[in-house]
Short mmCIF file of C-alpha atoms and ligand atoms in Angstrom, two decimals:
data_model
loop_
_atom_site.label_atom_id
_atom_site.label_comp_id
_atom_site.label_asym_id
_atom_site.label_seq_id
_atom_site.Cartn_x
_atom_site.Cartn_y
_atom_site.Cartn_z
CA MET A 17 32.53 3.71 1.46
CA THR A 18 31.98 1.02 3.86
CA ASN A 19 32.54 -2.78 3.64
CA GLU A 20 31.89 -5.99 5.59
CA ASN A 21 35.38 -6.12 7.20
CA ASN A 22 34.66 -2.61 8.58
CA ALA A 23 31.43 -2.67 9.89
CA GLU A 24 31.81 -0.73 12.86
CA LEU A 25 32.05 2.14 10.18
CA ASN A 26 28.88 1.51 8.66
CA GLY A 27 25.51 3.57 9.42
CA PHE A 28 23.79 0.80 10.75
CA ALA A 29 25.67 -0.18 13.14
CA LYS A 30 26.59 3.45 14.63
CA LEU A 31 21.99 3.12 15.02
CA GLY A 32 22.71 0.13 17.04
CA ILE A 33 23.22 -3.18 14.75
CA THR A 34 25.32 -5.96 14.97
CA GLY A 35 26.50 -9.27 15.17
CA ALA A 36 24.67 -11.62 11.93
CA LEU A 37 21.55 -8.48 11.73
CA LEU A 38 24.61 -5.80 10.48
CA LYS A 39 26.57 -8.38 7.77
CA ALA A 40 22.95 -9.57 6.48
CA THR A 41 22.27 -5.93 6.30
CA LEU A 42 25.05 -4.85 4.05
CA ALA A 43 24.88 -8.41 2.31
CA ALA A 44 21.46 -6.99 1.14
CA GLY A 45 23.42 -4.23 -0.24
CA TYR A 46 21.78 -1.52 2.55
CA THR A 47 25.35 0.19 2.69
CA GLU A 48 23.69 3.60 4.73
CA PRO A 49 20.53 3.98 6.54
CA LYS A 50 17.56 5.75 4.59
CA PRO A 51 16.75 8.51 6.81
CA ILE A 52 13.40 6.67 8.33
CA GLN A 53 16.06 4.20 9.74
CA VAL A 54 18.00 6.94 10.83
CA GLU A 55 15.22 8.20 12.76
CA SER A 56 13.05 5.48 14.10
CA ILE A 57 16.18 2.59 15.45
CA PRO A 58 17.31 3.70 17.74
CA ALA A 59 14.45 5.09 19.61
CA GLN A 60 12.88 1.09 18.94
CA LEU A 61 16.22 -0.64 20.35
CA GLU A 62 16.15 1.60 23.49
CA GLY A 63 12.25 0.50 23.66
CA ARG A 64 9.96 3.46 22.29
CA ASP A 65 6.63 2.88 20.12
CA ILE A 66 6.68 4.57 16.90
CA LEU A 67 4.21 6.83 14.97
CA GLY A 68 6.03 6.77 11.55
CA ILE A 69 3.90 8.57 8.35
CA ALA A 70 6.11 6.89 5.43
CA GLN A 71 5.39 5.29 2.17
CA THR A 72 6.47 1.91 0.86
CA GLY A 73 9.97 2.91 -0.75
CA SER A 74 11.14 4.78 2.34
CA GLY A 75 12.40 2.42 3.83
CA LYS A 76 10.31 1.97 6.59
CA THR A 77 10.31 -1.94 6.64
CA ALA A 78 13.97 -2.23 7.62
CA ALA A 79 13.24 0.29 10.29
CA PHE A 80 10.70 -1.27 11.94
CA ALA A 81 12.26 -4.83 11.41
CA LEU A 82 16.08 -4.58 12.39
CA PRO A 83 15.13 -3.65 15.87
CA ILE A 84 12.49 -5.85 16.14
CA LEU A 85 15.09 -8.82 15.21
CA SER A 86 18.00 -7.23 17.17
CA LYS A 87 15.72 -7.41 20.67
CA ILE A 88 14.62 -11.47 19.45
CA ILE A 89 17.82 -12.55 19.04
CA THR A 90 19.02 -11.24 22.49
CA LEU A 91 16.01 -12.75 23.92
CA GLY A 92 16.99 -16.25 24.98
CA THR A 93 13.64 -17.62 25.84
CA LYS A 94 11.64 -20.72 24.38
CA ARG A 95 9.29 -20.10 22.25
CA ARG A 96 5.66 -21.62 23.30
CA PRO A 97 3.72 -23.49 20.37
CA LYS A 98 1.14 -21.21 18.76
CA THR A 99 2.71 -17.85 19.80
CA ALA A 100 4.15 -15.36 17.72
CA ARG A 101 6.99 -13.09 19.94
CA ALA A 102 6.56 -10.50 16.89
CA LEU A 103 3.27 -9.17 15.06
CA ILE A 104 3.68 -7.21 11.74
CA LEU A 105 -0.43 -7.20 10.25
CA ALA A 106 -0.14 -5.37 6.53
CA PRO A 107 -3.31 -4.61 4.59
CA THR A 108 -2.55 -6.40 1.51
CA ARG A 109 -1.06 -10.09 0.71
CA GLU A 110 1.34 -8.52 -1.83
CA LEU A 111 2.58 -6.64 0.84
CA ALA A 112 2.76 -8.68 3.37
CA VAL A 113 4.62 -11.62 1.24
CA GLN A 114 7.30 -8.36 0.24
CA ILE A 115 7.41 -8.02 3.90
CA GLU A 116 8.68 -11.56 4.80
CA ASP A 117 10.95 -11.04 2.01
CA THR A 118 12.52 -8.33 3.69
CA ILE A 119 12.89 -10.22 6.89
CA LYS A 120 14.12 -13.49 5.64
CA ILE A 121 17.31 -11.09 4.01
CA LEU A 122 17.76 -9.08 6.61
CA ALA A 123 17.47 -11.98 9.13
CA LYS A 124 19.97 -14.17 6.97
CA GLY A 125 22.35 -16.51 9.66
CA ALA A 126 20.30 -15.20 12.63
CA HIS A 127 18.10 -17.92 12.92
CA ILE A 128 15.26 -16.46 13.12
CA SER A 129 11.75 -18.23 12.56
CA THR A 130 8.82 -16.20 10.22
CA ALA A 131 5.44 -16.76 9.26
CA LEU A 132 2.74 -15.33 6.79
CA VAL A 133 -1.10 -16.01 7.96
CA LEU A 134 -3.01 -14.43 4.34
CA GLY A 135 -6.16 -14.96 3.22
CA GLY A 136 -6.94 -16.88 0.10
CA VAL A 137 -4.87 -19.71 0.64
CA SER A 138 -4.45 -22.98 2.40
CA ARG A 139 -5.07 -22.00 6.05
CA PHE A 140 -3.64 -25.68 7.18
CA SER A 141 -0.12 -25.22 5.85
CA GLN A 142 -0.32 -22.00 7.86
CA VAL A 143 -1.60 -23.53 10.75
CA LYS A 144 1.06 -25.85 11.10
CA LYS A 145 4.00 -23.55 10.44
CA ILE A 146 2.86 -21.66 13.50
CA SER A 147 1.95 -24.64 16.00
CA PRO A 148 5.39 -24.63 17.39
CA GLY A 149 5.40 -20.64 17.72
CA VAL A 150 7.27 -18.15 15.60
CA ASP A 151 9.59 -15.61 15.98
CA VAL A 152 8.26 -13.37 13.37
CA LEU A 153 4.44 -13.42 12.14
CA ILE A 154 3.48 -11.58 9.09
CA ALA A 155 -0.20 -11.63 8.83
CA THR A 156 -3.59 -9.90 7.14
CA PRO A 157 -6.12 -9.00 9.48
CA GLY A 158 -8.70 -11.24 8.33
CA ARG A 159 -7.01 -14.39 8.13
CA LEU A 160 -5.13 -13.56 11.52
CA THR A 161 -8.69 -13.01 13.14
CA ASP A 162 -9.85 -16.85 12.06
CA LEU A 163 -7.09 -18.34 13.34
CA VAL A 164 -7.57 -16.44 16.79
CA ARG A 165 -10.62 -17.41 17.03
CA GLU A 166 -10.52 -20.97 16.01
CA GLY A 167 -7.40 -21.25 19.10
CA ASP A 168 -4.70 -22.13 16.41
CA LEU A 169 -2.96 -18.77 17.34
CA VAL A 170 -2.33 -17.40 20.89
CA LEU A 171 -1.02 -13.58 20.73
CA ALA A 172 -0.40 -13.14 24.42
CA ASP A 173 3.04 -13.38 24.21
CA THR A 174 3.13 -10.66 20.83
CA GLN A 175 5.80 -8.66 22.55
CA TRP A 176 6.35 -6.50 19.45
CA LEU A 177 3.13 -5.59 17.24
CA VAL A 178 3.64 -3.90 13.53
CA LEU A 179 0.86 -2.13 11.80
CA ASP A 180 2.04 -1.42 8.40
CA GLU A 181 0.02 0.86 5.97
CA ALA A 182 -2.28 1.88 8.36
CA ASP A 183 -4.54 3.87 6.27
CA ARG A 184 -5.15 1.54 3.92
CA MET A 185 -6.23 -0.92 6.56
CA LEU A 186 -9.35 1.46 7.18
CA ASP A 187 -9.53 1.81 3.65
CA MET A 188 -10.42 -2.02 3.43
CA GLY A 189 -12.69 -2.25 6.69
CA PHE A 190 -10.02 -4.14 8.60
CA ILE A 191 -10.18 -1.38 11.55
CA ASN A 192 -12.11 -3.30 13.98
CA ASP A 193 -10.27 -6.37 13.75
CA VAL A 194 -6.77 -4.33 13.69
CA LYS A 195 -8.08 -3.25 17.08
CA ARG A 196 -9.32 -6.66 18.50
CA ILE A 197 -5.77 -8.05 17.13
CA ALA A 198 -3.77 -5.35 19.16
CA LYS A 199 -6.14 -5.81 22.18
CA ALA A 200 -5.26 -9.85 22.32
CA THR A 201 -1.31 -9.18 21.84
CA SER A 202 1.12 -8.61 25.69
CA LYS A 203 0.30 -5.50 27.90
CA ALA A 204 3.79 -4.68 27.86
CA ARG A 205 4.60 -4.47 23.66
CA GLN A 206 5.90 -2.23 21.99
CA THR A 207 4.25 -0.79 18.98
CA ALA A 208 5.05 0.49 15.71
CA LEU A 209 2.30 2.09 13.36
CA PHE A 210 3.19 3.25 9.71
CA SER A 211 0.84 5.28 7.09
CA ALA A 212 1.12 6.96 4.16
CA THR A 213 -1.25 9.19 5.74
CA MET A 214 -2.78 10.24 9.14
CA PRO A 215 -6.73 10.49 8.49
CA ALA A 216 -8.49 11.68 11.95
CA GLU A 217 -9.35 7.57 12.13
CA ILE A 218 -6.26 7.13 11.49
CA ALA A 219 -4.59 9.05 14.73
CA GLU A 220 -7.10 8.10 16.93
CA LEU A 221 -5.97 4.44 16.69
CA ALA A 222 -2.42 5.41 17.01
CA LYS A 223 -3.38 7.35 20.20
CA GLY A 224 -5.30 3.98 21.23
CA LEU A 225 -2.07 1.87 20.63
CA LEU A 226 0.88 3.51 21.13
CA ARG A 227 2.62 4.70 24.61
CA ASP A 228 3.90 7.97 24.43
CA PRO A 229 4.98 7.55 20.66
CA LEU A 230 7.99 8.81 18.77
CA ARG A 231 7.05 10.46 15.79
CA VAL A 232 8.88 10.27 12.52
CA GLU A 233 7.85 11.81 9.14
CA VAL A 234 9.70 11.45 6.02
CA ALA A 235 7.78 13.31 3.62
CA PRO A 236 5.18 15.34 4.23
CA GLN A 237 1.91 14.07 4.13
CA GLY A 238 0.37 14.24 0.85
CA THR A 239 3.67 15.61 -1.47
CA THR A 240 4.87 13.16 -3.91
CA ALA A 241 8.68 12.24 -4.75
CA ALA A 242 10.40 15.14 -6.53
CA GLU A 243 11.49 12.81 -9.35
CA ILE A 244 8.09 11.83 -10.67
CA ARG A 245 7.19 13.96 -14.03
CA GLN A 246 3.72 14.16 -14.00
CA SER A 247 1.42 15.33 -16.50
CA ILE A 248 -2.21 14.36 -17.27
CA VAL A 249 -3.79 14.49 -20.86
CA LEU A 250 -7.31 15.29 -21.80
CA ALA A 251 -9.37 12.92 -23.78
CA ARG A 252 -12.94 11.68 -23.42
CA THR A 253 -13.09 8.18 -22.08
CA LYS A 254 -13.81 6.83 -25.41
CA GLN A 255 -10.68 7.84 -26.50
CA LYS A 256 -8.33 6.27 -23.47
CA ARG A 257 -7.94 3.50 -25.26
CA LYS A 258 -6.40 4.64 -28.39
CA ILE A 259 -4.32 7.15 -26.26
CA LEU A 260 -3.50 4.51 -24.22
CA SER A 261 -1.98 2.12 -26.93
CA ASP A 262 -0.36 4.82 -28.97
CA MET A 263 1.53 5.60 -25.32
CA LEU A 264 2.72 2.03 -25.21
CA ALA A 265 3.96 1.84 -28.57
CA ASP A 266 6.70 3.78 -27.54
CA GLU A 267 9.47 1.79 -25.99
CA ALA A 268 10.69 3.89 -23.89
CA MET A 269 7.97 2.66 -21.52
CA ARG A 270 9.75 -0.25 -20.45
CA SER A 271 8.00 -1.16 -17.24
CA VAL A 272 4.28 0.48 -17.00
CA ILE A 273 1.08 0.04 -14.28
CA VAL A 274 -1.51 0.54 -15.25
CA PHE A 275 -4.42 1.77 -12.54
CA ALA A 276 -8.04 1.18 -13.28
CA ARG A 277 -10.79 2.45 -10.91
CA THR A 278 -12.33 -1.06 -10.50
CA LYS A 279 -11.48 -4.28 -11.14
CA HIS A 280 -14.05 -4.77 -14.13
CA GLY A 281 -12.28 -1.51 -15.56
CA ALA A 282 -8.51 -3.17 -14.56
CA ASP A 283 -9.60 -6.31 -16.86
CA ARG A 284 -11.24 -4.04 -19.75
CA VAL A 285 -8.00 -2.77 -20.29
CA THR A 286 -6.16 -5.30 -20.13
CA ARG A 287 -8.63 -7.12 -22.75
CA ASP A 288 -8.61 -4.16 -24.82
CA LEU A 289 -4.52 -4.03 -24.80
CA GLU A 290 -3.91 -7.40 -25.93
CA ARG A 291 -6.41 -6.90 -28.60
CA ASP A 292 -4.30 -4.10 -29.36
CA GLY A 293 -1.29 -6.29 -29.79
CA PHE A 294 0.26 -5.42 -26.30
CA GLU A 295 0.85 -8.35 -23.36
CA ALA A 296 -0.16 -7.11 -19.87
CA ALA A 297 -1.60 -8.63 -17.08
CA VAL A 298 -3.42 -7.65 -14.25
CA ILE A 299 -4.01 -7.83 -10.93
CA HIS A 300 -7.39 -7.32 -8.97
CA GLY A 301 -8.74 -8.49 -5.75
CA ASN A 302 -11.04 -11.20 -7.67
CA LYS A 303 -7.95 -12.87 -8.79
CA SER A 304 -6.70 -16.01 -6.57
CA GLN A 305 -3.45 -15.08 -4.56
CA ASN A 306 -0.97 -17.49 -6.91
CA ALA A 307 -2.27 -15.47 -10.40
CA ARG A 308 -1.24 -12.18 -8.54
CA GLN A 309 1.64 -13.34 -7.05
CA LYS A 310 2.41 -15.01 -10.87
CA ALA A 311 1.67 -11.35 -12.25
CA LEU A 312 3.72 -9.87 -10.02
CA ASN A 313 6.33 -12.66 -10.74
CA GLY A 314 6.28 -11.93 -14.21
CA PHE A 315 6.61 -8.09 -13.38
CA ARG A 316 9.53 -8.14 -11.67
CA ASP A 317 11.45 -10.07 -13.59
CA GLY A 318 10.78 -8.34 -16.50
CA SER A 319 8.85 -10.72 -18.91
CA VAL A 320 5.34 -8.91 -18.21
CA ARG A 321 6.09 -5.32 -19.59
CA ILE A 322 2.93 -3.93 -18.56
CA LEU A 323 0.98 -4.45 -15.03
CA VAL A 324 -2.52 -3.35 -15.42
CA ALA A 325 -3.86 -3.14 -11.20
CA THR A 326 -6.20 -1.69 -8.97
CA ASP A 327 -5.51 0.65 -5.76
CA ILE A 328 -5.75 -2.01 -3.74
CA ALA A 329 -4.52 -4.98 -5.75
CA ALA A 330 -1.05 -2.92 -6.19
CA ARG A 331 -0.66 -1.42 -2.39
CA GLY A 332 2.73 -1.85 -1.53
CA ILE A 333 3.93 -3.24 -4.38
CA ASP A 334 7.69 -2.57 -4.57
CA VAL A 335 9.34 -3.28 -7.82
CA PRO A 336 12.04 -1.32 -9.13
CA GLY A 337 12.86 -0.04 -12.32
CA ILE A 338 9.30 0.54 -13.34
CA SER A 339 9.62 3.32 -15.76
CA HIS A 340 5.73 4.52 -15.84
CA VAL A 341 2.25 5.22 -13.86
CA VAL A 342 -0.44 5.42 -15.95
CA ASN A 343 -3.86 6.63 -14.29
CA PHE A 344 -6.25 5.17 -16.93
CA ASP A 345 -8.87 7.12 -14.49
CA LEU A 346 -8.39 8.64 -11.35
CA PRO A 347 -8.80 7.09 -8.18
CA ASP A 348 -12.11 7.75 -5.95
CA GLU A 349 -9.33 9.19 -3.29
CA ALA A 350 -7.10 11.62 -3.83
CA GLU A 351 -4.73 10.48 -2.05
CA SER A 352 -4.11 7.02 -3.71
CA TYR A 353 -3.14 9.50 -6.73
CA VAL A 354 0.16 9.75 -5.11
CA HIS A 355 0.34 5.81 -3.78
CA ARG A 356 -0.21 5.31 -7.73
CA ILE A 357 2.64 7.12 -9.14
CA GLY A 358 4.86 6.53 -5.63
CA ARG A 359 5.12 3.15 -7.36
CA THR A 360 7.54 4.51 -10.49
CA GLY A 361 10.69 7.03 -9.26
CA ARG A 362 12.12 5.26 -6.76
CA ASN A 363 15.15 4.66 -5.23
CA GLY A 364 16.26 7.92 -6.98
CA ALA A 365 15.61 6.71 -10.70
CA ASP A 366 13.21 9.12 -12.50
CA GLY A 367 9.30 8.33 -12.80
CA ILE A 368 7.05 9.46 -15.41
CA ALA A 369 3.28 9.37 -14.18
CA VAL A 370 0.39 10.23 -16.92
CA THR A 371 -3.23 10.76 -16.32
CA LEU A 372 -5.90 10.25 -18.47
CA VAL A 373 -8.74 12.93 -17.30
CA ASP A 374 -12.25 12.85 -18.87
CA PRO A 375 -14.01 16.11 -18.12
CA SER A 376 -16.55 14.22 -16.02
CA GLU A 377 -13.31 13.34 -13.45
CA ASN A 378 -12.41 17.11 -13.29
CA ALA A 379 -13.70 17.41 -9.64
CA LYS A 380 -11.62 14.21 -8.91
CA LEU A 381 -7.93 15.83 -10.15
CA LYS A 382 -9.36 19.10 -8.59
CA GLN A 383 -9.11 16.58 -5.46
CA VAL A 384 -5.64 15.38 -6.06
CA GLU A 385 -3.86 19.12 -7.33
CA ARG A 386 -5.12 20.32 -4.25
CA ILE A 387 -3.14 17.47 -2.22
CA ILE A 388 -0.31 17.24 -3.75
CA ARG A 389 -0.01 21.46 -4.17
CA MET A 390 0.44 21.75 -7.88
CA LYS A 391 -1.50 21.85 -10.93
CA LEU A 392 -0.86 19.43 -13.13
CA PRO A 393 0.69 20.25 -16.35
CA VAL A 394 -1.35 19.20 -19.50
CA ASP A 395 0.86 16.70 -22.04
CA ALA A 396 0.58 18.19 -24.91
CA ASP A 397 1.71 14.91 -26.77
CA HIS A 398 -1.32 13.38 -26.26
CA LEU A 399 -4.02 16.18 -26.57
CA ALA A 400 -6.98 14.78 -27.60
CA LEU A 401 -9.08 17.37 -26.58
CA PRO A 402 -8.68 20.44 -28.14
CA ASP A 403 -6.82 22.45 -25.61
CA PRO A 404 -9.51 24.51 -24.17
CA GLN A 405 -7.36 27.86 -24.86
CA ARG A 406 -7.47 28.86 -21.73
CA PRO A 407 -4.00 30.20 -19.38
CA ALA A 408 -2.77 27.83 -16.97
CA GLY A 409 -4.31 27.88 -13.99
CA GLU A 410 -8.00 28.49 -15.46
CA PRO A 411 -10.25 25.82 -15.45
CA ARG A 412 -9.91 23.36 -18.52
CA TYR A 413 -12.81 22.53 -20.03
CA GLU A 414 -15.96 23.80 -21.51
CA PRO A 415 -18.53 24.46 -19.04
CA ALA A 416 -21.54 23.34 -21.28
CA ASN A 417 -22.46 19.79 -21.76
CA ASP A 418 -19.74 17.98 -19.41
CA ARG A 419 -21.02 15.88 -16.75
CA GLY A 420 -17.83 17.38 -14.62
CA ASP A 421 -18.76 21.00 -15.20
CA ARG A 422 -21.61 20.31 -12.10
CA ASP A 423 -18.12 20.31 -9.42
CA GLU A 424 -16.43 22.58 -11.31
CA ARG A 425 -19.57 25.23 -10.27
CA ARG A 426 -20.45 23.86 -6.75
CA PRO A 427 -20.02 26.31 -3.50
CA GLN A 428 -17.08 26.18 -1.69
CA GLY A 429 -17.06 23.95 0.69
CA GLN A 430 -19.44 21.66 -0.63
CA LYS A 431 -18.22 18.19 -0.67
CA PRO A 432 -17.29 16.41 -4.64
CA ARG A 433 -19.30 14.42 -5.61
CA GLY A 434 -18.36 10.76 -6.83
CA ASN A 435 -19.92 9.24 -10.32
CA ASN A 436 -22.49 7.87 -8.64
CA GLY A 437 -24.28 11.02 -7.56
CA GLY A 438 -23.23 11.76 -4.14
CA LYS A 439 -23.45 8.32 -2.09
CA SER A 440 -20.48 6.66 -2.19
CA LYS A 441 -18.18 6.63 0.39
CA GLY A 442 -15.55 6.89 -0.90
CA HIS A 443 -12.65 4.03 -0.41
CA PHE A 444 -12.81 2.12 -3.63
CA ALA A 445 -16.31 1.83 -3.49
CA GLY A 446 -17.57 -0.75 -6.45
CA GLY A 447 -13.79 -1.60 -6.98
CA ASP A 448 -11.89 -4.26 -5.45
CA ARG A 449 -13.96 -5.17 -2.78
CA ALA A 450 -15.92 -8.18 -2.01
CA PRO A 451 -19.67 -6.99 -1.32
CA GLY A 452 -18.82 -6.82 2.78
CA GLY A 453 -16.31 -4.19 1.67
CA ALA A 454 -12.98 -6.08 2.25
CA PRO A 455 -10.92 -8.08 -0.30
CA LYS A 456 -12.14 -11.70 -1.09
CA GLY A 457 -10.18 -14.08 0.80
CA ASP A 458 -9.55 -11.80 3.11
CA ARG A 459 -12.81 -10.02 4.77
CA PRO A 460 -12.88 -8.31 8.02
CA PHE A 461 -15.69 -9.49 10.54
CA ARG A 462 -19.57 -8.66 9.44
CA GLY A 463 -23.02 -10.25 11.05
CA LYS A 464 -22.72 -12.00 14.13
CA ARG A 465 -19.67 -13.69 15.16
CA ARG A 466 -17.92 -14.53 17.84
CA GLY A 467 -14.76 -12.46 19.05
CA PHE A 468 -11.64 -14.28 21.07
CA GLY A 469 -13.35 -14.42 23.94
CA GLY A 470 -16.00 -16.53 22.72
CA ARG A 471 -18.03 -14.13 23.40
CA LYS A 472 -20.84 -13.40 20.29
CA GLN A 473 -20.57 -9.48 18.78
CA THR A 474 -22.32 -7.81 15.85
CA THR A 475 -19.32 -5.98 13.45
CA ARG A 476 -19.90 -4.16 10.29
CA ALA A 477 -17.45 -3.62 8.14
CA ALA A 478 -16.11 -0.30 8.09
P1 AMP B 188 10.36 -0.36 1.65
O1 AMP B 188 9.45 1.21 2.06
O2 AMP B 188 10.84 -0.50 3.45
O3 AMP B 188 9.53 -1.11 0.99
O4 AMP B 188 11.79 -0.07 1.02
C1 AMP B 188 11.68 0.28 -0.06
C2 AMP B 188 13.16 -0.21 -0.83
O5 AMP B 188 14.54 0.33 -0.41
C3 AMP B 188 13.28 -1.76 -0.57
O6 AMP B 188 13.63 -1.97 -2.19
C4 AMP B 188 14.12 -1.85 0.40
O7 AMP B 188 15.01 -2.96 -0.23
C5 AMP B 188 14.87 -1.09 -0.06
N1 AMP B 188 15.77 -0.56 1.06
C6 AMP B 188 15.08 -0.32 2.49
N2 AMP B 188 16.70 0.86 3.25
C7 AMP B 188 17.90 0.28 2.77
C8 AMP B 188 18.95 1.51 2.59
N3 AMP B 188 19.26 1.50 3.90
N4 AMP B 188 19.64 1.11 1.67
C9 AMP B 188 19.34 0.60 0.44
N5 AMP B 188 18.37 -0.09 0.14
C10 AMP B 188 17.35 0.10 1.23
#
């Protein structure tokens, strides 16, 4: 075992972390580096770009933050007004807040200044905070773009750029903002891009932004953590409310996130839970930043047992000790299933994930099973639909009258259809988005707007 007095034996010291940072890292209880930290910290200290395929929970925040903080400490130069030495872009406000919290802990005693730039909250205080210049700025792309355009922030001095959860930025329509922001930073910058998945657009983005990056992958794409027990409950949509309430009567469900596909769905689930005698908090893109943070804080400190969330609002939430994830319905994007269930089973603790599946969601279930490369077992305790008396691996539903069976019979290679008859472009259509395609309060460019250079340009949400 290592401690502060023999820090030279500490794993982080071996990676090249020294002084106040090493002390703060140890004080934070990080005794041994996680694999992503072992692989990426030395390379970044040597100045290399990083392409990290990793989810929240892997330890990626410290993996990118510690090298940046180490380098900032040794800089010695003065900050210029309205500049940021390092910029960390995150898709959601919750993730940005979480990153700043982690950085403050890791940089304790190192005299590093941090600031947050987020949509949905007062702009004035953000402008004030960055006006003398900051060491590390953590931002969501929409508000950051506004500040740059208005001249309240200059990125030319930004030597470190991190894109966190890049795939989610793509989903949320921020990709053009991200490219524009990256272009405004220093040409000599060092860049790290982290993404849980690597769709073609992100691979393309990485190619454009990273120079000879070290690729670090901590879990194979689309796989789920081994310690999460997963199952499905077969249920008609109208039966789901009762099943959920029956499940929650079990006190072993200590700390539960219930995922709903849309914000209206999340509100309805919350209302129904309250009518059934449960206290629940809800977070989704229509809630104010304060309401979201309050719900999250309550969930984190244990005063709220049940948190109902949409995918986007829940993205990046890192609350230790979540015992159960319940998917009230399946997400539009199969990969979101992996993110959802990853909220539990963290830091080696056991987790349980249960998904309620209506026959109309059969095609989505198949997509999920394809990317997690396993067949999800049926939870016999909560069998709401008659067991179709088929051996495991056979289609679960009688094809007769279920809407979903059309998907079951689609020819191989044909794209699955969403609930809206195939018109959906995926990416949470109709869910947690403002009409422009982004969460309220932090939306990407739409229509005619001035770019950073003052030139008129036309951009559309991705
Ligand atoms: P992240 O993936 O950055 O969101 O980190 C997930 C969780 O792991 C956070 O709660 C961190 O505080 C924690 N963590 C990160 N690195 C370490 C480490 N080396 N030792 C212990 N905990 C860690």
